Amino acid sequence: MGKKNWLIMLGVAVFIGAFPWLVAPFKAVSHYTDVMVFAGIFSLVSVGLSLLMGYAGQISLAQAAFFGIGAYTSAILTSKLGINPWLAIPVGASVSGAVAWFVGVPALRLKGHYLAMATLGFGVIVNIVLGEEVKWTGGPSGMADIPALRIAGHKIVSETAWYYLVWSVVFLALIFCFHILHSRVGRALRAIHEEEKAAESMGVPTARYKVSIFVLSAVLAAIAGSFYAHYVTCVNPSSFNLMWSIRFMLMVMVGGMQSLWGALVGTILMTFVGNEWLQVFAEFEILVYGTILLLVALFVPGGIVSLIPRRIPGRRQKVSASEGAGS
């Protein structure tokens, strides 16, 4: 990962660890711990999407579909078949990964808008299936009474317990993804992003790497979906529609597509925007998100992290520069 990224990781971990205790004394913001649980869950999706879009240069509007596959797989296995939730989560991730491979092999041969449309179509198909397969998914009404996660036989019910569980998984995912970026695979992904044909001419198996990262992003989204299902204990198709794919993309773009730290910052910010600060505009949600997307594209195309001085790590350029010394 590099020394500087480890230092940032430590600083972020200290802040995350202290956050519930900082807001607890203030009644007006004490519920922010719950918001941060959702931010952690969504961060798993956005970190995978950052790898796919920011580093591999592949557009995906299907992350909400993989998020939903993970959520519904866990919900069905635990509530209908009585399987332990801790076993259902990896099953959901495996199902999502297998579907991503099946879709990715042909779809990732496309580029640009064609790839975006292909993944968008897949996401719409998944959402329709979730709404129509009433026997297993409950149809438009969704599924309720999803079992809670347990540790040592005790249900995880408090927001604080969920907070630390989810963010522990987020940090593990970040460490794993940073190790990928500081490896030969990471260099290959950057080469694909910059110029795919040149990368192929240098012997980089571009198709294999693109599919692999697509599958990894789907697996992370599915794990997030499983946590979401067991946290809220009810799911319905509206939580996994196209609007959610756009939200995930916006989270990454606001923070900075070419930075994992940017994806984290953007996700936290946009989760608070969506869950707390813009509730009054609920009827104009698509308008608000469209405006934010337009403003970011026009004035801060590199995301929030592009405003950080270059000597501070977190931007893709800095990570790239340190690759040679650290590998």
JSON list of N, CA and C in Angstrom, two decimals, residues 161-222:
[
{"chain": "A", "resi": 161, "resn": "ALA", "atom": "N", "xyz": [-23.00, -1.53, 17.02]},
{"chain": "A", "resi": 161, "resn": "ALA", "atom": "CA", "xyz": [-22.40, -2.83, 16.66]},
{"chain": "A", "resi": 161, "resn": "ALA", "atom": "C", "xyz": [-22.34, -3.00, 15.15]},
{"chain": "A", "resi": 162, "resn": "TRP", "atom": "N", "xyz": [-23.42, -2.63, 14.48]},
{"chain": "A", "resi": 162, "resn": "TRP", "atom": "CA", "xyz": [-23.44, -2.71, 13.02]},
{"chain": "A", "resi": 162, "resn": "TRP", "atom": "C", "xyz": [-22.41, -1.76, 12.42]},
{"chain": "A", "resi": 163, "resn": "TYR", "atom": "N", "xyz": [-22.29, -0.59, 13.01]},
{"chain": "A", "resi": 163, "resn": "TYR", "atom": "CA", "xyz": [-21.34, 0.41, 12.53]},
{"chain": "A", "resi": 163, "resn": "TYR", "atom": "C", "xyz": [-19.92, -0.15, 12.50]},
{"chain": "A", "resi": 164, "resn": "TYR", "atom": "N", "xyz": [-19.50, -0.72, 13.61]},
{"chain": "A", "resi": 164, "resn": "TYR", "atom": "CA", "xyz": [-18.13, -1.23, 13.68]},
{"chain": "A", "resi": 164, "resn": "TYR", "atom": "C", "xyz": [-17.94, -2.47, 12.80]},
{"chain": "A", "resi": 165, "resn": "LEU", "atom": "N", "xyz": [-18.96, -3.30, 12.68]},
{"chain": "A", "resi": 165, "resn": "LEU", "atom": "CA", "xyz": [-18.87, -4.47, 11.81]},
{"chain": "A", "resi": 165, "resn": "LEU", "atom": "C", "xyz": [-18.70, -4.05, 10.35]},
{"chain": "A", "resi": 166, "resn": "VAL", "atom": "N", "xyz": [-19.58, -3.17, 9.89]},
{"chain": "A", "resi": 166, "resn": "VAL", "atom": "CA", "xyz": [-19.56, -2.75, 8.48]},
{"chain": "A", "resi": 166, "resn": "VAL", "atom": "C", "xyz": [-18.26, -2.03, 8.15]},
{"chain": "A", "resi": 167, "resn": "TRP", "atom": "N", "xyz": [-17.83, -1.11, 9.00]},
{"chain": "A", "resi": 167, "resn": "TRP", "atom": "CA", "xyz": [-16.62, -0.36, 8.68]},
{"chain": "A", "resi": 167, "resn": "TRP", "atom": "C", "xyz": [-15.36, -1.20, 8.79]},
{"chain": "A", "resi": 168, "resn": "SER", "atom": "N", "xyz": [-15.39, -2.23, 9.61]},
{"chain": "A", "resi": 168, "resn": "SER", "atom": "CA", "xyz": [-14.25, -3.17, 9.64]},
{"chain": "A", "resi": 168, "resn": "SER", "atom": "C", "xyz": [-14.12, -3.87, 8.30]},
{"chain": "A", "resi": 169, "resn": "VAL", "atom": "N", "xyz": [-15.26, -4.27, 7.72]},
{"chain": "A", "resi": 169, "resn": "VAL", "atom": "CA", "xyz": [-15.25, -4.92, 6.40]},
{"chain": "A", "resi": 169, "resn": "VAL", "atom": "C", "xyz": [-14.79, -3.93, 5.33]},
{"chain": "A", "resi": 170, "resn": "VAL", "atom": "N", "xyz": [-15.22, -2.67, 5.45]},
{"chain": "A", "resi": 170, "resn": "VAL", "atom": "CA", "xyz": [-14.80, -1.65, 4.47]},
{"chain": "A", "resi": 170, "resn": "VAL", "atom": "C", "xyz": [-13.29, -1.49, 4.49]},
{"chain": "A", "resi": 171, "resn": "PHE", "atom": "N", "xyz": [-12.69, -1.44, 5.66]},
{"chain": "A", "resi": 171, "resn": "PHE", "atom": "CA", "xyz": [-11.23, -1.28, 5.75]},
{"chain": "A", "resi": 171, "resn": "PHE", "atom": "C", "xyz": [-10.50, -2.51, 5.19]},
{"chain": "A", "resi": 172, "resn": "LEU", "atom": "N", "xyz": [-11.05, -3.68, 5.43]},
{"chain": "A", "resi": 172, "resn": "LEU", "atom": "CA", "xyz": [-10.45, -4.88, 4.84]},
{"chain": "A", "resi": 172, "resn": "LEU", "atom": "C", "xyz": [-10.52, -4.83, 3.32]},
{"chain": "A", "resi": 173, "resn": "ALA", "atom": "N", "xyz": [-11.66, -4.37, 2.79]},
{"chain": "A", "resi": 173, "resn": "ALA", "atom": "CA", "xyz": [-11.82, -4.24, 1.34]},
{"chain": "A", "resi": 173, "resn": "ALA", "atom": "C", "xyz": [-10.85, -3.20, 0.78]},
{"chain": "A", "resi": 174, "resn": "LEU", "atom": "N", "xyz": [-10.67, -2.09, 1.49]},
{"chain": "A", "resi": 174, "resn": "LEU", "atom": "CA", "xyz": [-9.74, -1.06, 1.04]},
{"chain": "A", "resi": 174, "resn": "LEU", "atom": "C", "xyz": [-8.31, -1.59, 0.99]},
{"chain": "A", "resi": 175, "resn": "ILE", "atom": "N", "xyz": [-7.89, -2.29, 2.03]},
{"chain": "A", "resi": 175, "resn": "ILE", "atom": "CA", "xyz": [-6.54, -2.85, 2.07]},
{"chain": "A", "resi": 175, "resn": "ILE", "atom": "C", "xyz": [-6.33, -3.81, 0.90]},
{"chain": "A", "resi": 176, "resn": "PHE", "atom": "N", "xyz": [-7.34, -4.66, 0.65]},
{"chain": "A", "resi": 176, "resn": "PHE", "atom": "CA", "xyz": [-7.26, -5.62, -0.46]},
{"chain": "A", "resi": 176, "resn": "PHE", "atom": "C", "xyz": [-7.14, -4.89, -1.79]},
{"chain": "A", "resi": 177, "resn": "CYS", "atom": "N", "xyz": [-7.96, -3.85, -1.98]},
{"chain": "A", "resi": 177, "resn": "CYS", "atom": "CA", "xyz": [-7.95, -3.11, -3.25]},
{"chain": "A", "resi": 177, "resn": "CYS", "atom": "C", "xyz": [-6.66, -2.33, -3.44]},
{"chain": "A", "resi": 178, "resn": "PHE", "atom": "N", "xyz": [-6.12, -1.76, -2.36]},
{"chain": "A", "resi": 178, "resn": "PHE", "atom": "CA", "xyz": [-4.84, -1.05, -2.47]},
{"chain": "A", "resi": 178, "resn": "PHE", "atom": "C", "xyz": [-3.71, -2.01, -2.85]},
{"chain": "A", "resi": 179, "resn": "HIS", "atom": "N", "xyz": [-3.76, -3.22, -2.32]},
{"chain": "A", "resi": 179, "resn": "HIS", "atom": "CA", "xyz": [-2.75, -4.20, -2.69]},
{"chain": "A", "resi": 179, "resn": "HIS", "atom": "C", "xyz": [-2.85, -4.56, -4.17]},
{"chain": "A", "resi": 180, "resn": "ILE", "atom": "N", "xyz": [-4.07, -4.61, -4.68]},
{"chain": "A", "resi": 180, "resn": "ILE", "atom": "CA", "xyz": [-4.25, -4.86, -6.12]},
{"chain": "A", "resi": 180, "resn": "ILE", "atom": "C", "xyz": [-3.63, -3.72, -6.93]},
{"chain": "A", "resi": 181, "resn": "LEU", "atom": "N", "xyz": [-3.90, -2.49, -6.52]},
{"chain": "A", "resi": 181, "resn": "LEU", "atom": "CA", "xyz": [-3.41, -1.33, -7.26]},
{"chain": "A", "resi": 181, "resn": "LEU", "atom": "C", "xyz": [-1.89, -1.21, -7.21]},
{"chain": "A", "resi": 182, "resn": "HIS", "atom": "N", "xyz": [-1.27, -1.71, -6.14]},
{"chain": "A", "resi": 182, "resn": "HIS", "atom": "CA", "xyz": [0.18, -1.65, -6.02]},
{"chain": "A", "resi": 182, "resn": "HIS", "atom": "C", "xyz": [0.82, -2.96, -6.47]},
{"chain": "A", "resi": 183, "resn": "SER", "atom": "N", "xyz": [0.21, -3.59, -7.42]},
{"chain": "A", "resi": 183, "resn": "SER", "atom": "CA", "xyz": [0.73, -4.84, -7.96]},
{"chain": "A", "resi": 183, "resn": "SER", "atom": "C", "xyz": [0.80, -4.74, -9.49]},
{"chain": "A", "resi": 184, "resn": "ARG", "atom": "N", "xyz": [1.23, -5.81, -10.12]},
{"chain": "A", "resi": 184, "resn": "ARG", "atom": "CA", "xyz": [1.28, -5.84, -11.58]},
{"chain": "A", "resi": 184, "resn": "ARG", "atom": "C", "xyz": [-0.12, -5.66, -12.17]},
{"chain": "A", "resi": 185, "resn": "VAL", "atom": "N", "xyz": [-1.13, -6.18, -11.48]},
{"chain": "A", "resi": 185, "resn": "VAL", "atom": "CA", "xyz": [-2.52, -6.03, -11.95]},
{"chain": "A", "resi": 185, "resn": "VAL", "atom": "C", "xyz": [-2.90, -4.55, -11.99]},
{"chain": "A", "resi": 186, "resn": "GLY", "atom": "N", "xyz": [-2.50, -3.81, -10.94]},
{"chain": "A", "resi": 186, "resn": "GLY", "atom": "CA", "xyz": [-2.81, -2.38, -10.89]},
{"chain": "A", "resi": 186, "resn": "GLY", "atom": "C", "xyz": [-2.19, -1.62, -12.04]},
{"chain": "A", "resi": 187, "resn": "ARG", "atom": "N", "xyz": [-0.94, -1.94, -12.35]},
{"chain": "A", "resi": 187, "resn": "ARG", "atom": "CA", "xyz": [-0.28, -1.28, -13.47]},
{"chain": "A", "resi": 187, "resn": "ARG", "atom": "C", "xyz": [-0.96, -1.63, -14.79]},
{"chain": "A", "resi": 188, "resn": "ALA", "atom": "N", "xyz": [-1.41, -2.88, -14.90]},
{"chain": "A", "resi": 188, "resn": "ALA", "atom": "CA", "xyz": [-2.12, -3.30, -16.11]},
{"chain": "A", "resi": 188, "resn": "ALA", "atom": "C", "xyz": [-3.44, -2.54, -16.26]},
{"chain": "A", "resi": 189, "resn": "LEU", "atom": "N", "xyz": [-4.14, -2.35, -15.14]},
{"chain": "A", "resi": 189, "resn": "LEU", "atom": "CA", "xyz": [-5.41, -1.63, -15.19]},
{"chain": "A", "resi": 189, "resn": "LEU", "atom": "C", "xyz": [-5.21, -0.19, -15.64]},
{"chain": "A", "resi": 190, "resn": "ARG", "atom": "N", "xyz": [-4.16, 0.44, -15.15]},
{"chain": "A", "resi": 190, "resn": "ARG", "atom": "CA", "xyz": [-3.88, 1.81, -15.58]},
{"chain": "A", "resi": 190, "resn": "ARG", "atom": "C", "xyz": [-3.54, 1.87, -17.07]},
{"chain": "A", "resi": 191, "resn": "ALA", "atom": "N", "xyz": [-2.81, 0.87, -17.52]},
{"chain": "A", "resi": 191, "resn": "ALA", "atom": "CA", "xyz": [-2.47, 0.83, -18.94]},
{"chain": "A", "resi": 191, "resn": "ALA", "atom": "C", "xyz": [-3.72, 0.67, -19.79]},
{"chain": "A", "resi": 192, "resn": "ILE", "atom": "N", "xyz": [-4.65, -0.18, -19.34]},
{"chain": "A", "resi": 192, "resn": "ILE", "atom": "CA", "xyz": [-5.91, -0.38, -20.06]},
{"chain": "A", "resi": 192, "resn": "ILE", "atom": "C", "xyz": [-6.70, 0.93, -20.10]},
{"chain": "A", "resi": 193, "resn": "HIS", "atom": "N", "xyz": [-6.71, 1.62, -18.97]},
{"chain": "A", "resi": 193, "resn": "HIS", "atom": "CA", "xyz": [-7.45, 2.88, -18.89]},
{"chain": "A", "resi": 193, "resn": "HIS", "atom": "C", "xyz": [-6.87, 3.93, -19.84]},
{"chain": "A", "resi": 194, "resn": "GLU", "atom": "N", "xyz": [-5.55, 4.01, -19.90]},
{"chain": "A", "resi": 194, "resn": "GLU", "atom": "CA", "xyz": [-4.92, 5.05, -20.71]},
{"chain": "A", "resi": 194, "resn": "GLU", "atom": "C", "xyz": [-5.00, 4.74, -22.20]},
{"chain": "A", "resi": 195, "resn": "GLU", "atom": "N", "xyz": [-4.66, 3.51, -22.58]},
{"chain": "A", "resi": 195, "resn": "GLU", "atom": "CA", "xyz": [-4.69, 3.14, -23.99]},
{"chain": "A", "resi": 195, "resn": "GLU", "atom": "C", "xyz": [-4.72, 1.62, -24.11]},
{"chain": "A", "resi": 196, "resn": "GLU", "atom": "N", "xyz": [-5.93, 1.10, -24.34]},
{"chain": "A", "resi": 196, "resn": "GLU", "atom": "CA", "xyz": [-6.12, -0.35, -24.32]},
{"chain": "A", "resi": 196, "resn": "GLU", "atom": "C", "xyz": [-5.33, -1.05, -25.43]},
{"chain": "A", "resi": 197, "resn": "LYS", "atom": "N", "xyz": [-5.32, -0.48, -26.62]},
{"chain": "A", "resi": 197, "resn": "LYS", "atom": "CA", "xyz": [-4.61, -1.13, -27.74]},
{"chain": "A", "resi": 197, "resn": "LYS", "atom": "C", "xyz": [-3.11, -1.19, -27.49]},
{"chain": "A", "resi": 198, "resn": "ALA", "atom": "N", "xyz": [-2.58, -0.11, -26.91]},
{"chain": "A", "resi": 198, "resn": "ALA", "atom": "CA", "xyz": [-1.15, -0.10, -26.58]},
{"chain": "A", "resi": 198, "resn": "ALA", "atom": "C", "xyz": [-0.83, -1.15, -25.53]},
{"chain": "A", "resi": 199, "resn": "ALA", "atom": "N", "xyz": [-1.75, -1.29, -24.55]},
{"chain": "A", "resi": 199, "resn": "ALA", "atom": "CA", "xyz": [-1.55, -2.30, -23.50]},
{"chain": "A", "resi": 199, "resn": "ALA", "atom": "C", "xyz": [-1.55, -3.71, -24.10]},
{"chain": "A", "resi": 200, "resn": "GLU", "atom": "N", "xyz": [-2.46, -3.95, -25.04]},
{"chain": "A", "resi": 200, "resn": "GLU", "atom": "CA", "xyz": [-2.52, -5.26, -25.70]},
{"chain": "A", "resi": 200, "resn": "GLU", "atom": "C", "xyz": [-1.23, -5.53, -26.48]},
{"chain": "A", "resi": 201, "resn": "SER", "atom": "N", "xyz": [-0.71, -4.50, -27.12]},
{"chain": "A", "resi": 201, "resn": "SER", "atom": "CA", "xyz": [0.51, -4.68, -27.91]},
{"chain": "A", "resi": 201, "resn": "SER", "atom": "C", "xyz": [1.72, -5.00, -27.03]},
{"chain": "A", "resi": 202, "resn": "MET", "atom": "N", "xyz": [1.62, -4.61, -25.75]},
{"chain": "A", "resi": 202, "resn": "MET", "atom": "CA", "xyz": [2.71, -4.90, -24.81]},
{"chain": "A", "resi": 202, "resn": "MET", "atom": "C", "xyz": [2.52, -6.23, -24.10]},
{"chain": "A", "resi": 203, "resn": "GLY", "atom": "N", "xyz": [1.48, -6.99, -24.51]},
{"chain": "A", "resi": 203, "resn": "GLY", "atom": "CA", "xyz": [1.25, -8.31, -23.95]},
{"chain": "A", "resi": 203, "resn": "GLY", "atom": "C", "xyz": [0.33, -8.37, -22.75]},
{"chain": "A", "resi": 204, "resn": "VAL", "atom": "N", "xyz": [-0.35, -7.27, -22.43]},
{"chain": "A", "resi": 204, "resn": "VAL", "atom": "CA", "xyz": [-1.30, -7.26, -21.31]},
{"chain": "A", "resi": 204, "resn": "VAL", "atom": "C", "xyz": [-2.59, -7.96, -21.73]},
{"chain": "A", "resi": 205, "resn": "PRO", "atom": "N", "xyz": [-3.03, -9.00, -20.99]},
{"chain": "A", "resi": 205, "resn": "PRO", "atom": "CA", "xyz": [-4.28, -9.69, -21.33]},
{"chain": "A", "resi": 205, "resn": "PRO", "atom": "C", "xyz": [-5.48, -8.82, -20.92]},
{"chain": "A", "resi": 206, "resn": "THR", "atom": "N", "xyz": [-5.79, -7.83, -21.71]},
{"chain": "A", "resi": 206, "resn": "THR", "atom": "CA", "xyz": [-6.78, -6.82, -21.34]},
{"chain": "A", "resi": 206, "resn": "THR", "atom": "C", "xyz": [-8.16, -7.41, -21.06]},
{"chain": "A", "resi": 207, "resn": "ALA", "atom": "N", "xyz": [-8.60, -8.34, -21.88]},
{"chain": "A", "resi": 207, "resn": "ALA", "atom": "CA", "xyz": [-9.93, -8.92, -21.69]},
{"chain": "A", "resi": 207, "resn": "ALA", "atom": "C", "xyz": [-10.04, -9.61, -20.34]},
{"chain": "A", "resi": 208, "resn": "ARG", "atom": "N", "xyz": [-9.02, -10.36, -19.97]},
{"chain": "A", "resi": 208, "resn": "ARG", "atom": "CA", "xyz": [-9.04, -11.08, -18.69]},
{"chain": "A", "resi": 208, "resn": "ARG", "atom": "C", "xyz": [-9.06, -10.12, -17.51]},
{"chain": "A", "resi": 209, "resn": "TYR", "atom": "N", "xyz": [-8.25, -9.06, -17.58]},
{"chain": "A", "resi": 209, "resn": "TYR", "atom": "CA", "xyz": [-8.21, -8.11, -16.48]},
{"chain": "A", "resi": 209, "resn": "TYR", "atom": "C", "xyz": [-9.52, -7.34, -16.35]},
{"chain": "A", "resi": 210, "resn": "LYS", "atom": "N", "xyz": [-10.10, -6.96, -17.47]},
{"chain": "A", "resi": 210, "resn": "LYS", "atom": "CA", "xyz": [-11.36, -6.22, -17.42]},
{"chain": "A", "resi": 210, "resn": "LYS", "atom": "C", "xyz": [-12.47, -7.06, -16.81]},
{"chain": "A", "resi": 211, "resn": "VAL", "atom": "N", "xyz": [-12.56, -8.32, -17.21]},
{"chain": "A", "resi": 211, "resn": "VAL", "atom": "CA", "xyz": [-13.58, -9.21, -16.65]},
{"chain": "A", "resi": 211, "resn": "VAL", "atom": "C", "xyz": [-13.32, -9.45, -15.18]},
{"chain": "A", "resi": 212, "resn": "SER", "atom": "N", "xyz": [-12.06, -9.63, -14.80]},
{"chain": "A", "resi": 212, "resn": "SER", "atom": "CA", "xyz": [-11.72, -9.90, -13.40]},
{"chain": "A", "resi": 212, "resn": "SER", "atom": "C", "xyz": [-12.13, -8.74, -12.50]},
{"chain": "A", "resi": 213, "resn": "ILE", "atom": "N", "xyz": [-11.85, -7.50, -12.93]},
{"chain": "A", "resi": 213, "resn": "ILE", "atom": "CA", "xyz": [-12.22, -6.34, -12.11]},
{"chain": "A", "resi": 213, "resn": "ILE", "atom": "C", "xyz": [-13.73, -6.15, -12.09]},
{"chain": "A", "resi": 214, "resn": "PHE", "atom": "N", "xyz": [-14.38, -6.45, -13.19]},
{"chain": "A", "resi": 214, "resn": "PHE", "atom": "CA", "xyz": [-15.84, -6.38, -13.24]},
{"chain": "A", "resi": 214, "resn": "PHE", "atom": "C", "xyz": [-16.44, -7.37, -12.24]},
{"chain": "A", "resi": 215, "resn": "VAL", "atom": "N", "xyz": [-15.89, -8.57, -12.18]},
{"chain": "A", "resi": 215, "resn": "VAL", "atom": "CA", "xyz": [-16.36, -9.58, -11.24]},
{"chain": "A", "resi": 215, "resn": "VAL", "atom": "C", "xyz": [-16.08, -9.14, -9.80]},
{"chain": "A", "resi": 216, "resn": "LEU", "atom": "N", "xyz": [-14.89, -8.60, -9.55]},
{"chain": "A", "resi": 216, "resn": "LEU", "atom": "CA", "xyz": [-14.55, -8.13, -8.20]},
{"chain": "A", "resi": 216, "resn": "LEU", "atom": "C", "xyz": [-15.50, -7.03, -7.74]},
{"chain": "A", "resi": 217, "resn": "SER", "atom": "N", "xyz": [-15.80, -6.09, -8.64]},
{"chain": "A", "resi": 217, "resn": "SER", "atom": "CA", "xyz": [-16.72, -5.01, -8.27]},
{"chain": "A", "resi": 217, "resn": "SER", "atom": "C", "xyz": [-18.11, -5.56, -7.97]},
{"chain": "A", "resi": 218, "resn": "ALA", "atom": "N", "xyz": [-18.52, -6.60, -8.70]},
{"chain": "A", "resi": 218, "resn": "ALA", "atom": "CA", "xyz": [-19.83, -7.22, -8.46]},
{"chain": "A", "resi": 218, "resn": "ALA", "atom": "C", "xyz": [-19.85, -7.95, -7.13]},
{"chain": "A", "resi": 219, "resn": "VAL", "atom": "N", "xyz": [-18.75, -8.61, -6.79]},
{"chain": "A", "resi": 219, "resn": "VAL", "atom": "CA", "xyz": [-18.66, -9.34, -5.51]},
{"chain": "A", "resi": 219, "resn": "VAL", "atom": "C", "xyz": [-18.75, -8.37, -4.34]},
{"chain": "A", "resi": 220, "resn": "LEU", "atom": "N", "xyz": [-18.02, -7.25, -4.43]},
{"chain": "A", "resi": 220, "resn": "LEU", "atom": "CA", "xyz": [-18.09, -6.25, -3.36]},
{"chain": "A", "resi": 220, "resn": "LEU", "atom": "C", "xyz": [-19.49, -5.67, -3.23]},
{"chain": "A", "resi": 221, "resn": "ALA", "atom": "N", "xyz": [-20.14, -5.43, -4.37]},
{"chain": "A", "resi": 221, "resn": "ALA", "atom": "CA", "xyz": [-21.51, -4.90, -4.34]},
{"chain": "A", "resi": 221, "resn": "ALA", "atom": "C", "xyz": [-22.46, -5.92, -3.71]},
{"chain": "A", "resi": 222, "resn": "ALA", "atom": "N", "xyz": [-22.25, -7.21, -4.00]},
{"chain": "A", "resi": 222, "resn": "ALA", "atom": "CA", "xyz": [-23.12, -8.24, -3.44]},
{"chain": "A", "resi": 222, "resn": "ALA", "atom": "C", "xyz": [-22.94, -8.37, -1.93]}
]
